[in-house]
């Protein structure tokens, strides 16, 4: 085994089973911060607007500018009261002015910058629009966190003016606290890779149609990317263009600008769970953060259609059987997906990607495709789901969709794959493919230099 020189951090670059000795220093606030995303408890938020037509006002604000907020006079979050909280609707396909239950972005410090809940000032709530099981995000993020940094997620009951609006998924905002936790910094270059809601008129020298948000290099002019990448940091356009150019023209040397291993984990997770509303399908819905080593790190986001609920592969719509038999090398020759085609053109990266995919498969199988965790979560939220009169699917759909498929208006309506049955079918198919049928290597004793690595320092595995 070759010596590997990698940075030591909470989430290791190479996922190898060995014992790391390190000291964790927690403040009382960081200990408390876990509770807002505790998967064993349903959170509760009560919002009070000064007017009864709050929904109409939120829709009107969203139509003018999606960033505009309506101020709630009072918000009670798990018994803690706040005033002057800014609230807006969020989402693309999940938002619709005709719906009662729309996704919410709640900013506790919108007016008063001293307001936060256990250090959290932004609450992001998803409405379950594409998920009969109510599990795809909460369970999906829990799975992803086994392999790479990802948001925490759980459930929250939402009341507005004392009326139960419904059960939402409460997803951790991947903001400064998240970045500090996983990367030890929060002031690096940061982009959300998605179509910007406020589109700009681009210069005439930019290629027609652009390239979407899929990391394709199209120009040295950073302006040409500004409709498809939303900058979350104070600066960084030049760094983004340099990275895209390096990925396009020198993929063999990209490890100095990209955490390749985390990128491969993301691609493998997207592939096994057929998470197509992502880089691996439609080419968006993820973030990239440049750490203190100068490397961009991918961060998965928006998992509401995890487990095959989104059918656009980036090369056309897929039916259920086509998703089950999706190639492990989807887009391997597609120039529009350079993170796949360029990385997997390097033999060692291709082998590592397939090894990661094999690991995800085997660990899903060993845990019985996360059935017991899904049952536990559904038991936790069953009453809140039953009381939710604004949900998008029936109680029967909720009960059905964890173990098996649910179809709207059979026999021709949309099919939402059963989480357990789909993962099992996916394993069975991939297990027959030549790429994933080879005998896995056996990893022997692993040595580190130094013996006890220090946080944020380089060390050698051999």
XYZ file of C-alpha atoms in Angstrom:
462
model
C 0.000 0.000 0.000
C 1.384 3.393 -0.969
C 2.003 6.013 1.660
C -0.876 8.482 1.740
C -0.341 12.015 2.967
C -3.632 13.449 4.075
C -4.958 16.039 6.522
C -6.377 14.699 9.773
C -9.808 16.014 10.706
C -13.066 14.873 12.255
C -14.169 13.443 8.922
C -11.151 11.646 7.468
C -10.393 11.931 3.783
C -9.895 8.183 3.375
C -12.577 6.151 5.173
C -10.476 3.411 6.811
C -11.407 1.617 10.003
C -8.698 2.454 12.489
C -8.652 3.983 15.940
C -7.971 7.703 16.136
C -7.097 9.185 19.496
C -8.024 12.792 19.877
C -9.379 15.238 22.413
C -12.808 16.802 21.904
C -13.364 20.143 23.577
C -17.033 21.027 23.906
C -18.559 24.217 25.206
C -21.938 24.100 26.865
C -23.494 25.739 23.792
C -22.116 23.148 21.367
C -23.460 20.367 23.588
C -26.889 21.969 23.607
C -26.861 22.529 19.857
C -27.420 18.824 19.290
C -30.925 18.945 20.757
C -32.510 21.066 18.007
C -31.663 18.264 15.568
C -32.219 15.361 17.954
C -33.704 12.552 15.855
C -35.428 11.052 18.851
C -37.638 14.071 19.530
C -40.166 15.978 17.433
C -39.506 19.710 17.674
C -42.285 22.311 17.812
C -42.488 25.884 16.582
C -45.419 28.268 17.031
C -45.480 31.350 14.827
C -47.688 34.375 15.448
C -48.309 36.858 12.636
C -50.179 40.109 13.306
C -52.567 39.400 10.427
C -54.776 36.523 9.340
C -53.786 36.785 5.670
C -50.164 35.899 6.368
C -50.111 33.247 3.622
C -51.206 35.763 0.991
C -48.593 38.233 2.186
C -45.819 35.598 2.063
C -46.865 34.646 -1.469
C -46.848 38.315 -2.533
C -43.405 38.900 -1.073
C -42.056 35.755 -2.757
C -43.417 36.913 -6.119
C -41.623 40.254 -5.813
C -38.355 38.934 -4.368
C -37.808 35.430 -2.902
C -35.493 36.923 -0.255
C -38.142 39.234 1.245
C -39.481 38.252 4.674
C -42.632 38.824 6.665
C -42.015 39.700 10.306
C -43.697 37.506 12.893
C -44.503 39.316 16.138
C -43.738 36.223 18.189
C -42.181 32.796 17.662
C -42.087 30.081 20.293
C -39.505 27.387 19.506
C -39.599 24.451 21.918
C -40.801 26.775 24.668
C -38.282 29.563 24.003
C -39.865 32.840 22.826
C -38.509 35.257 20.210
C -39.924 38.430 18.719
C -39.526 40.162 15.346
C -38.575 36.977 13.483
C -38.214 37.134 9.681
C -40.013 34.410 7.719
C -40.181 33.634 4.015
C -41.202 30.804 1.747
C -38.375 28.881 0.096
C -37.948 26.202 -2.550
C -38.486 25.772 -6.264
C -40.789 22.878 -7.154
C -41.657 22.416 -3.480
C -43.150 25.920 -3.318
C -46.452 26.852 -4.932
C -48.732 29.795 -4.080
C -51.770 27.502 -4.323
C -50.485 25.278 -1.489
C -51.251 25.696 2.173
C -48.095 23.916 3.315
C -45.021 25.532 1.773
C -41.379 25.175 2.859
C -40.182 27.826 5.306
C -36.996 29.742 6.002
C -37.107 31.259 9.493
C -34.479 33.795 10.546
C -34.510 34.335 14.294
C -32.014 37.236 14.147
C -33.678 39.031 11.231
C -34.315 42.171 13.313
C -32.568 41.407 16.602
C -29.080 40.069 16.009
C -28.862 38.743 19.575
C -31.525 36.077 18.942
C -30.599 32.439 18.392
C -31.680 29.025 19.623
C -28.763 27.015 20.978
C -26.470 28.967 18.643
C -28.729 28.464 15.603
C -30.280 31.528 13.985
C -31.709 30.107 10.725
C -34.317 27.337 10.676
C -34.966 25.580 7.352
C -38.139 23.523 7.102
C -39.056 21.221 4.189
C -42.700 20.361 3.502
C -42.455 16.727 2.306
C -43.880 17.545 -1.115
C -42.272 14.564 -2.906
C -42.132 12.076 -0.060
C -45.041 9.849 1.046
C -42.778 8.236 3.662
C -41.788 11.538 5.367
C -38.339 9.907 5.749
C -36.257 10.737 2.709
C -34.483 13.781 4.123
C -34.126 12.825 7.790
C -33.019 9.263 7.014
C -31.063 10.331 3.924
C -28.929 12.866 5.806
C -28.347 10.335 8.572
C -27.004 7.871 5.992
C -24.860 10.470 4.204
C -23.268 11.590 7.491
C -21.705 8.136 7.814
C -19.484 8.948 4.833
C -18.994 12.726 4.594
C -20.031 15.994 6.243
C -23.771 16.627 5.888
C -26.521 18.490 7.679
C -28.423 17.060 10.602
C -32.166 16.665 10.074
C -35.215 15.714 12.100
C -38.889 16.684 12.400
C -40.777 19.767 13.536
C -44.464 20.476 14.073
C -45.411 23.937 12.810
C -48.290 26.029 14.142
C -49.259 29.430 12.708
C -51.603 31.646 14.710
C -52.459 28.566 16.820
C -53.453 26.488 13.767
C -51.471 23.316 13.039
C -49.898 23.796 9.634
C -48.293 20.349 9.536
C -45.190 18.253 10.153
C -42.005 19.480 8.478
C -38.461 18.177 8.136
C -36.048 20.397 10.050
C -32.742 20.494 8.147
C -29.616 22.087 9.587
C -28.536 25.184 7.695
C -25.067 24.494 6.208
C -23.880 27.906 7.392
C -21.033 29.099 9.595
C -21.678 26.752 12.519
C -21.801 23.754 10.169
C -18.594 24.833 8.406
C -16.732 25.450 11.658
C -17.767 22.037 12.928
C -16.581 20.118 9.867
C -13.812 22.278 8.381
C -12.602 24.345 11.364
C -13.194 27.518 9.382
C -16.198 29.363 7.996
C -14.521 32.161 6.054
C -13.472 30.136 2.996
C -14.856 30.429 -0.525
C -18.374 28.985 -0.560
C -20.853 28.394 -3.377
C -24.322 26.966 -3.680
C -24.326 25.190 -7.016
C -27.784 25.888 -8.314
C -29.630 28.202 -10.658
C -29.810 31.683 -9.108
C -33.365 32.921 -8.659
C -32.434 36.490 -9.618
C -31.033 35.967 -13.106
C -28.610 38.553 -14.519
C -28.000 39.724 -18.053
C -24.662 38.130 -18.953
C -22.036 39.612 -21.313
C -22.312 38.690 -24.974
C -19.032 36.758 -24.878
C -20.532 34.110 -22.559
C -21.486 30.823 -24.260
C -25.171 30.574 -25.097
C -27.104 28.547 -22.546
C -24.185 28.418 -20.111
C -23.320 25.066 -18.551
C -25.708 24.772 -15.651
C -24.228 24.184 -12.210
C -22.251 21.031 -13.035
C -18.687 22.432 -12.686
C -18.040 22.653 -16.424
C -15.412 25.192 -17.474
C -16.824 27.489 -20.175
C -14.887 30.753 -19.856
C -12.162 32.588 -17.968
C -14.722 35.335 -17.348
C -16.295 34.639 -13.951
C -19.365 36.679 -14.898
C -20.443 33.849 -17.200
C -21.083 31.608 -14.161
C -23.106 34.001 -12.035
C -26.554 32.723 -13.008
C -25.754 29.135 -12.043
C -23.599 29.487 -8.935
C -24.712 31.518 -5.934
C -21.785 32.814 -3.936
C -22.219 32.455 -0.155
C -18.860 33.997 0.797
C -17.649 37.562 0.436
C -15.416 36.685 -2.527
C -14.256 33.691 -4.511
C -15.235 33.882 -8.182
C -11.620 33.681 -9.324
C -11.050 30.593 -7.163
C -14.137 28.938 -8.664
C -12.998 29.568 -12.243
C -9.487 28.305 -11.445
C -10.981 25.118 -9.983
C -13.286 24.507 -12.959
C -10.403 25.075 -15.367
C -8.182 22.669 -13.431
C -10.863 19.989 -13.400
C -11.321 20.382 -17.153
C -7.692 20.597 -18.228
C -5.680 18.765 -15.567
C -7.832 16.208 -13.709
C -4.726 14.190 -12.759
C -3.568 17.138 -10.652
C -6.944 18.178 -9.270
C -6.287 16.834 -5.749
C -4.608 20.132 -4.836
C -7.888 21.953 -5.551
C -10.514 19.310 -4.710
C -11.049 16.884 -1.863
C -11.294 14.046 -4.349
C -12.244 11.415 -1.810
C -15.279 13.336 -0.584
C -16.323 14.008 -4.169
C -16.170 10.265 -4.864
C -18.261 9.509 -1.761
C -20.887 11.985 -2.951
C -21.016 10.425 -6.403
C -21.250 6.917 -4.936
C -24.073 7.905 -2.559
C -25.979 9.591 -5.379
C -25.592 6.503 -7.531
C -26.602 3.804 -5.061
C -29.623 5.704 -3.725
C -30.438 7.089 -7.220
C -30.426 10.626 -5.852
C -30.871 12.287 -9.231
C -31.966 15.761 -8.131
C -28.259 16.301 -7.555
C -24.959 16.617 -9.371
C -25.288 13.053 -10.645
C -28.628 13.642 -12.349
C -29.821 17.152 -13.090
C -26.413 18.638 -12.262
C -27.297 20.910 -9.320
C -28.471 20.938 -5.669
C -25.141 20.751 -3.822
C -22.565 23.118 -2.330
C -18.780 23.435 -2.499
C -16.598 24.913 0.234
C -12.897 25.695 -0.052
C -11.128 24.595 3.122
C -7.950 25.983 4.668
C -5.880 23.598 2.516
C -7.216 25.277 -0.640
C -9.392 22.331 -1.673
C -13.064 22.506 -2.561
C -15.262 20.086 -0.615
C -18.661 18.993 -1.988
C -21.602 19.097 0.421
C -24.791 17.234 -0.401
C -28.034 19.192 -0.110
C -31.786 18.939 -0.698
C -32.397 15.224 -0.205
C -36.207 15.390 -0.363
C -36.154 13.106 -3.441
C -33.562 10.615 -2.176
C -34.363 6.969 -2.997
C -35.443 7.487 -6.602
C -38.281 10.017 -6.203
C -36.703 12.228 -8.908
C -36.487 10.514 -12.287
C -34.404 12.831 -14.499
C -30.989 11.196 -14.955
C -29.557 14.159 -16.848
C -29.937 12.062 -19.995
C -33.703 11.562 -19.902
C -36.528 10.398 -17.647
C -36.289 6.940 -16.087
C -38.969 4.488 -15.036
C -38.671 2.447 -11.844
C -36.895 -0.502 -13.443
C -34.422 1.797 -15.179
C -33.603 3.439 -11.854
C -33.080 0.057 -10.207
C -30.691 -0.917 -13.004
C -28.954 2.471 -13.240
C -25.350 2.032 -14.342
C -22.725 2.493 -11.615
C -20.818 4.477 -14.252
C -23.613 6.885 -15.218
C -22.148 9.916 -17.085
C -18.654 8.424 -17.191
C -18.208 9.741 -20.756
C -20.466 12.795 -20.437
C -18.499 16.034 -20.830
C -21.401 17.907 -19.188
C -20.615 16.131 -15.890
C -16.836 16.665 -15.532
C -16.772 15.733 -11.845
C -17.714 12.234 -13.029
C -16.154 11.977 -16.464
C -12.874 13.696 -15.569
C -12.345 12.068 -12.167
C -13.250 8.571 -13.330
C -10.907 8.900 -16.298
C -8.129 8.518 -13.704
C -7.835 4.728 -13.034
C -7.002 5.081 -9.333
C -9.967 7.415 -8.753
C -12.289 5.086 -10.646
C -11.177 2.162 -8.459
C -11.687 4.203 -5.315
C -15.137 5.325 -6.442
C -16.191 1.725 -7.086
C -14.762 0.694 -3.716
C -16.820 3.420 -2.024
C -19.921 2.298 -3.892
C -19.257 -1.279 -2.791
C -18.901 -0.127 0.828
C -22.199 1.771 0.705
C -23.921 -1.269 -0.792
C -22.560 -3.707 1.747
C -23.276 -1.484 4.747
C -26.826 -0.886 3.541
C -27.309 -4.636 3.269
C -25.784 -5.270 6.693
C -28.253 -2.833 8.250
C -31.180 -4.481 6.417
C -31.444 -1.422 4.174
C -32.126 0.872 7.168
C -35.553 -0.653 7.755
C -35.377 -0.633 11.562
C -34.274 3.020 11.627
C -37.092 3.935 9.230
C -39.650 2.122 11.400
C -38.321 3.886 14.497
C -38.640 7.309 12.879
C -42.110 6.634 11.494
C -43.293 5.460 14.906
C -41.968 8.723 16.351
C -43.877 10.933 13.891
C -46.972 8.824 13.195
C -49.341 10.895 15.330
C -48.001 14.204 13.956
C -48.392 12.893 10.396
C -51.952 11.714 11.065
C -52.870 15.163 12.431
C -51.330 16.899 9.380
C -54.322 17.761 7.184
C -52.149 19.657 4.700
C -49.780 16.801 3.829
C -49.489 15.741 0.200
C -50.163 12.022 0.641
C -52.536 9.853 2.629
C -51.857 8.024 5.880
C -51.954 4.803 3.858
C -49.171 6.143 1.620
C -47.138 7.028 4.713
C -47.501 3.500 6.053
C -46.755 1.893 2.684
C -43.789 3.785 1.339
C -41.054 2.681 3.753
C -41.250 -1.043 2.885
C -42.760 -0.851 -0.618
C -43.627 1.312 -3.604
C -46.476 3.787 -3.556
C -48.149 4.800 -6.812
C -50.434 7.762 -7.393
C -53.512 6.893 -9.467
C -52.415 3.420 -10.602
C -51.669 1.981 -13.044
C -50.167 5.016 -14.815
C -49.404 7.499 -12.024
C -46.014 8.410 -10.597
C -44.313 5.726 -8.510
C -42.477 6.601 -5.315
C -40.070 3.703 -4.712
C -40.286 1.957 -1.367
C -37.194 2.901 0.587
C -36.370 -0.629 1.714
C -37.492 -2.507 -1.394
C -35.715 -0.034 -3.687
C -32.397 -0.201 -1.811
C -32.574 -3.987 -1.782
C -33.337 -4.143 -5.512
C -30.532 -1.684 -6.166
C -28.091 -3.839 -4.203
C -29.176 -6.976 -6.048
C -28.655 -5.330 -9.420
C -25.314 -3.675 -8.676
C -24.025 -6.893 -7.153
C -24.287 -8.495 -10.605
C -22.407 -5.787 -12.511
C -18.835 -6.575 -13.624
C -17.497 -3.378 -12.032
C -18.739 -4.407 -8.576
C -18.341 -8.182 -8.732
C -14.600 -8.329 -8.155
C -13.079 -9.684 -4.957
C -12.343 -6.880 -2.531
C -8.784 -6.439 -1.228
C -8.013 -7.185 2.397
C -6.593 -4.250 4.342
C -3.922 -5.340 6.785
C -2.274 -3.452 9.599
C -2.353 0.310 9.212
C 0.479 2.432 10.566
C 0.415 6.178 11.095
C 3.277 8.615 11.275
C 3.195 10.115 13.867
C 1.565 7.399 15.986
C -0.980 9.829 17.426
C -2.001 12.380 14.768
C -2.822 15.907 15.860
C -5.962 17.718 14.728
C -5.527 19.707 11.495
C -1.989 18.375 10.953
C -0.699 16.260 8.076
C 0.051 12.604 8.745
C 1.076 9.524 6.748
C -0.776 6.218 6.444
C 1.213 3.166 5.390
